[in-house]
């Protein structure tokens, strides 16, 4: 039977999934599904600062290494996620108790340590995640407080110094045409104009309250690629509930949005998880059963829809 991976290879794009390391280690169905159907992976949590370095004793790369090793064994593209984020960094960072100089040094050390370790093994990094505030402007966070807006430049420069991966800015709510998408566009345009080493933009595309019109996604992708940037769909999932009523509508939307994105120039599409049994969306009340496989790893209509979208 034709897999997503086959279709992606023919279309010369990557199709990926965010993976959970425990499931990869212990669940055979999960592991086999990922290896068979996808040619790209993102660590759902294992490469975030908190999971990497929860204790003050230093970094523990065992989980992240397992994902990178699995990807290498199966000849997969690896999206590293994420170096700088306002969430899920270790408690010991304690921004409220540190000088701006210490924060500047921590940012640099962290990026050098992690991006440096995976040089040659991670193909793309989400260097900065979710830096734009929903109400406009830059989101207030520990890095903005300590370094000001230049923390974004520094993050990309540190990553470029130690990594040969493509370097991405990644965000949510900036997928189609919206005020936030305009802000992200302005942010990355400015980075490009000032020759900050950014290579691409990740559009998360979590869909649960309203569908994002596929034509708007295409228009947004086109204006970003016109800046010379690569565009990935990085965290796609479509919750059943408010946005789509059932599995068939879900499949239809997957087809429409993946076709539109790929036609507009997206070369990598990653779903935020593998099976409906393990997804962050339902746990947060953001819609049900959002992925391409059901909880028993059976292919859903959405799987066929993505297969068709890649096949054209
Ligand atoms: C989520 C994971 O899926 C959860 O397991 C975790 O508890 C919180 O983070 N945007 C992102 C991702 O960039 O890193 C988030 O992942 C989902 C939203």
Coordinates of C-alpha atoms and ligand atoms in Angstrom, one line a residue:
X1 CA 0.0 0.0 0.0
X2 CA 1.2 3.5 -0.9
X3 CA 2.5 5.4 2.1
X4 CA 2.7 9.1 2.8
X5 CA 6.5 8.7 2.5
X6 CA 6.2 7.3 -1.0
X7 CA 3.9 10.2 -2.1
X8 CA 6.2 12.8 -0.5
X9 CA 9.3 11.4 -2.2
X10 CA 7.5 11.6 -5.6
X11 CA 6.4 15.2 -4.9
X12 CA 9.9 16.1 -3.7
X13 CA 8.6 17.3 -0.3
X14 CA 9.0 16.0 3.3
X15 CA 6.1 14.7 5.3
X16 CA 6.8 14.5 9.0
X17 CA 5.4 13.9 12.5
X18 CA 6.2 15.3 15.9
X19 CA 7.3 12.3 18.0
X20 CA 7.2 11.4 21.6
X21 CA 10.4 9.6 22.8
X22 CA 8.7 7.2 25.2
X23 CA 6.3 6.0 22.5
X24 CA 9.1 5.5 20.1
X25 CA 11.0 3.4 22.6
X26 CA 8.2 1.3 23.9
X27 CA 5.3 1.1 21.3
X28 CA 6.0 -1.0 18.3
X29 CA 2.9 0.1 16.4
X30 CA 3.9 3.7 16.9
X31 CA 7.5 3.1 15.9
X32 CA 6.6 1.2 12.8
X33 CA 4.0 3.7 11.7
X34 CA 6.5 6.6 12.0
X35 CA 9.2 4.7 10.1
X36 CA 6.8 3.5 7.3
X37 CA 4.7 6.6 6.7
X38 CA 7.0 9.6 7.4
X39 CA 10.4 10.8 6.2
X40 CA 10.7 13.7 8.7
X41 CA 10.5 14.0 12.5
X42 CA 10.3 16.8 15.0
X43 CA 10.8 16.1 18.7
X44 CA 7.5 17.0 20.3
X45 CA 9.2 17.9 23.6
X46 CA 12.6 16.3 23.9
X47 CA 14.7 19.1 22.4
X48 CA 13.1 21.9 24.4
X49 CA 15.3 23.4 27.0
X50 CA 13.3 22.2 30.1
X51 CA 13.2 18.6 29.1
X52 CA 16.9 18.7 28.1
X53 CA 18.1 20.3 31.3
X54 CA 15.6 20.1 34.0
X55 CA 18.1 19.7 36.8
X56 CA 21.0 22.0 37.5
X57 CA 23.5 19.2 37.0
X58 CA 23.6 19.8 33.2
X59 CA 22.1 18.5 30.1
X60 CA 20.7 15.0 29.5
X61 CA 20.6 14.3 25.8
X62 CA 19.4 10.7 26.0
X63 CA 15.9 11.3 24.7
X64 CA 16.9 13.8 22.0
X65 CA 19.7 11.5 20.9
X66 CA 17.3 8.6 20.6
X67 CA 15.1 10.6 18.3
X68 CA 18.0 11.8 16.1
X69 CA 19.4 8.2 16.0
X70 CA 16.0 6.8 15.0
X71 CA 15.8 9.4 12.2
X72 CA 19.3 8.6 11.0
X73 CA 18.5 4.9 10.9
X74 CA 15.4 5.5 8.8
X75 CA 16.9 8.2 6.6
X76 CA 14.7 11.0 7.9
X77 CA 14.8 14.8 7.8
X78 CA 15.0 16.2 11.3
X79 CA 13.4 19.5 12.5
X80 CA 14.9 20.6 15.8
X81 CA 12.4 22.3 18.1
X82 CA 13.1 24.7 19.7
X83 CA 16.0 26.8 21.0
X84 CA 14.3 29.9 22.3
X85 CA 10.7 29.9 23.7
X86 CA 8.9 31.6 26.5
X87 CA 7.7 28.3 27.8
X88 CA 9.3 25.0 29.0
X89 CA 12.7 26.3 30.0
X90 CA 14.2 25.0 33.2
X91 CA 13.2 26.4 36.6
X92 CA 16.9 27.1 37.4
X93 CA 17.2 29.7 34.7
X94 CA 15.4 32.0 37.2
X95 CA 15.3 35.1 35.0
X96 CA 13.9 37.2 37.9
X97 CA 17.1 36.6 39.9
X98 CA 19.7 37.2 37.1
X99 CA 21.4 40.2 35.6
X100 CA 20.9 41.0 32.0
X101 CA 24.5 40.0 31.4
X102 CA 23.9 36.5 32.9
X103 CA 20.7 36.1 30.8
X104 CA 22.7 37.0 27.6
X105 CA 25.3 34.5 28.5
X106 CA 22.7 31.7 29.2
X107 CA 21.1 32.3 25.9
X108 CA 24.4 32.0 24.1
X109 CA 25.6 29.0 26.0
X110 CA 22.3 27.1 25.5
X111 CA 22.2 27.6 21.8
X112 CA 25.9 26.8 21.4
X113 CA 25.5 23.6 23.4
X114 CA 22.4 22.2 21.8
X115 CA 22.6 23.4 18.2
X116 CA 26.4 22.6 18.3
X117 CA 25.8 19.1 19.5
X118 CA 23.4 18.3 16.6
X119 CA 25.4 20.0 13.9
X120 CA 25.1 17.8 10.8
X121 CA 22.3 15.8 12.3
X122 CA 19.5 18.3 12.6
X123 CA 18.4 19.7 9.2
X124 CA 16.3 22.6 10.4
X125 CA 16.0 24.4 13.7
X126 CA 13.1 26.4 15.1
X127 CA 15.5 28.9 16.5
X128 CA 12.9 31.3 17.9
X129 CA 9.4 30.1 18.7
X130 CA 6.3 32.3 19.3
X131 CA 8.0 35.6 19.8
X132 CA 5.1 37.7 18.5
X133 CA 2.3 38.6 20.9
X134 CA -1.3 37.9 20.0
X135 CA -2.1 41.5 20.7
X136 CA 0.8 42.8 18.5
X137 CA 4.4 43.6 19.1
X138 CA 6.9 41.3 20.6
X139 CA 5.7 39.0 23.4
X140 CA 7.0 39.9 26.8
X141 CA 9.4 37.2 27.9
X142 CA 12.6 36.7 29.9
X143 CA 14.8 37.3 26.8
X144 CA 13.0 40.4 25.7
X145 CA 13.2 41.7 29.3
X146 CA 17.0 41.1 29.5
X147 CA 18.2 41.8 26.0
X148 CA 15.5 43.8 24.3
X149 CA 14.3 43.0 20.8
X150 CA 17.9 42.1 19.7
X151 CA 17.5 38.7 21.5
X152 CA 16.0 37.4 18.3
X153 CA 19.1 38.6 16.2
X154 CA 21.5 37.1 18.8
X155 CA 19.6 33.7 18.8
X156 CA 19.9 33.4 15.0
X157 CA 23.5 34.5 15.1
X158 CA 24.5 32.0 17.8
X159 CA 22.7 29.2 15.9
X160 CA 24.4 30.1 12.7
X161 CA 27.8 30.1 14.4
X162 CA 27.5 26.4 15.4
X163 CA 25.0 24.8 13.1
X164 CA 24.7 24.1 9.4
X165 CA 20.9 23.6 9.7
X166 CA 18.4 25.9 8.1
X167 CA 17.3 28.4 10.7
X168 CA 13.6 29.1 11.2
X169 CA 11.3 31.5 13.0
X170 CA 8.2 29.5 14.1
X171 CA 4.8 30.7 15.3
X172 CA 1.1 30.0 15.6
X173 CA -1.9 32.1 14.4
X174 CA 0.2 33.4 11.6
X175 CA -0.7 30.7 9.1
X176 CA -3.2 32.5 6.9
X177 CA -3.9 36.2 6.5
X178 CA -4.3 37.9 9.9
X179 CA -2.9 40.8 11.8
X180 CA -0.6 38.4 13.5
X181 CA 0.6 36.9 10.2
X182 CA 1.3 40.5 9.1
X183 CA 3.4 41.0 12.2
X184 CA 5.4 37.8 11.6
X185 CA 5.9 38.9 8.0
X186 CA 7.2 42.3 9.1
X187 CA 9.4 40.7 11.7
X188 CA 11.1 38.3 9.3
X189 CA 11.3 40.9 6.5
X190 CA 13.2 43.1 8.9
X191 CA 15.5 40.2 9.8
X192 CA 16.2 39.5 6.1
X193 CA 16.8 43.2 5.4
X194 CA 19.3 43.4 8.2
X195 CA 21.0 40.1 7.0
X196 CA 20.2 38.3 10.3
X197 CA 20.8 34.6 9.3
X198 CA 17.2 33.4 9.1
X199 CA 16.4 30.8 6.4
X200 CA 12.8 30.1 6.9
X201 CA 9.4 30.5 8.6
X202 CA 7.5 27.7 10.3
X203 CA 3.7 28.1 10.2
X204 CA 2.3 25.9 13.0
X205 CA -1.2 25.5 11.6
X206 CA -3.0 24.1 14.7
X207 CA -6.6 24.2 13.5
X208 CA -9.4 23.9 16.1
X209 CA -11.7 26.9 16.5
X210 CA -11.9 28.3 12.9
X211 CA -10.5 26.8 9.8
X212 CA -7.8 28.9 8.2
X213 CA -8.8 29.4 4.6
X214 CA -6.4 27.4 2.4
X215 CA -6.2 30.2 -0.1
X216 CA -5.0 32.5 2.7
X217 CA -2.3 30.0 3.7
X218 CA -1.2 30.0 0.0
X219 CA -1.1 33.8 -0.2
X220 CA 0.9 34.0 3.1
X221 CA 3.3 31.3 1.9
X222 CA 3.8 33.1 -1.4
X223 CA 4.7 36.4 0.2
X224 CA 7.1 34.7 2.6
X225 CA 8.8 32.8 -0.2
X226 CA 9.1 36.1 -2.1
X227 CA 11.4 37.3 0.7
X228 CA 13.7 34.4 -0.3
X229 CA 12.6 32.3 2.8
X230 CA 11.7 28.6 2.9
X231 CA 8.3 27.9 4.5
X232 CA 7.4 24.8 6.4
X233 CA 4.1 23.7 7.9
X234 CA 5.4 22.7 11.3
X235 CA 2.7 21.5 13.6
X236 CA -0.4 20.6 11.6
X237 CA -3.4 19.1 13.4
X238 CA -7.1 19.6 12.8
X239 CA -9.4 19.1 15.8
X240 CA -12.9 17.8 15.2
X241 CA -15.4 20.1 16.9
X242 CA -15.8 23.7 16.0
X243 CA -13.6 23.8 13.0
X244 CA -14.6 20.6 11.3
X245 CA -17.7 18.5 12.2
X246 CA -16.5 15.0 11.5
X247 CA -13.7 12.8 10.0
X248 CA -14.9 13.5 6.4
X249 CA -14.8 17.3 6.8
X250 CA -11.5 16.9 8.5
X251 CA -10.1 14.9 5.6
X252 CA -11.4 17.5 3.1
X253 CA -9.7 20.3 5.0
X254 CA -6.4 18.3 5.2
X255 CA -6.6 17.8 1.5
X256 CA -7.4 21.5 0.7
X257 CA -4.8 23.0 3.0
X258 CA -1.9 20.6 2.2
X259 CA -2.5 21.0 -1.6
X260 CA -2.7 24.8 -1.3
X261 CA 0.5 25.0 0.9
X262 CA 2.5 22.6 -1.3
X263 CA 1.4 24.4 -4.5
X264 CA 2.4 27.7 -3.0
X265 CA 5.9 26.4 -2.3
X266 CA 5.9 24.6 1.1
X267 CA 8.4 21.8 1.0
X268 CA 8.0 20.3 4.4
X269 CA 4.7 19.4 6.2
X270 CA 4.8 18.1 9.8
X271 CA 1.8 16.9 11.7
X272 CA 1.8 17.5 15.5
X273 CA 1.8 13.9 16.5
X274 CA 1.1 10.5 14.9
X275 CA -2.1 9.0 16.3
X276 CA -5.3 10.3 17.9
X277 CA -4.5 8.4 21.1
X278 CA -1.6 10.9 21.8
X279 CA -2.3 14.5 20.9
X280 CA -2.0 17.7 22.9
X281 CA -5.2 19.2 21.4
X282 CA -8.0 17.1 23.0
X283 CA -6.3 17.3 26.4
X284 CA -6.7 21.1 26.2
X285 CA -10.3 21.0 24.9
X286 CA -9.2 22.1 21.5
X287 CA -11.1 19.5 19.5
X288 CA -10.9 15.8 19.1
X289 CA -9.0 13.2 17.0
X290 CA -6.9 15.7 15.1
X291 CA -4.3 13.4 13.4
X292 CA -4.0 11.1 10.4
X293 CA -4.1 7.8 12.3
X294 CA -6.6 6.7 14.9
X295 CA -5.6 5.4 18.4
X296 CA -5.0 2.0 16.9
X297 CA -2.8 3.3 14.2
X298 CA -5.4 2.7 11.5
X299 CA -5.3 5.1 8.6
X300 CA -8.1 7.7 8.8
X301 CA -9.8 9.5 5.8
X302 CA -7.4 12.3 6.5
X303 CA -4.5 10.0 5.7
X304 CA -5.9 9.3 2.3
X305 CA -6.6 13.0 1.8
X306 CA -2.9 13.9 2.5
X307 CA -1.8 11.1 0.2
X308 CA -4.0 12.5 -2.6
X309 CA -2.8 16.1 -1.9
X310 CA 0.9 15.0 -2.2
X311 CA 0.1 12.9 -5.2
X312 CA -0.9 15.7 -7.5
Ligands
LIG1 C1 3.3 21.1 23.1 C2 3.4 19.6 23.3 O1 2.7 19.0 22.3 C3 2.9 19.2 24.6 O2 3.2 17.8 24.8 C4 3.6 20.0 25.7 O3 3.0 19.7 27.0 C5 3.5 21.5 25.5 O4 4.0 21.8 24.2 N1 3.3 25.1 20.0 C6 4.6 24.6 20.0 C7 4.8 23.2 20.5 O5 5.5 25.2 19.4 O6 6.1 23.1 21.1 C8 3.7 22.9 21.5 O7 3.9 21.5 21.9 C9 2.3 23.1 21.0 C10 2.2 24.5 20.6

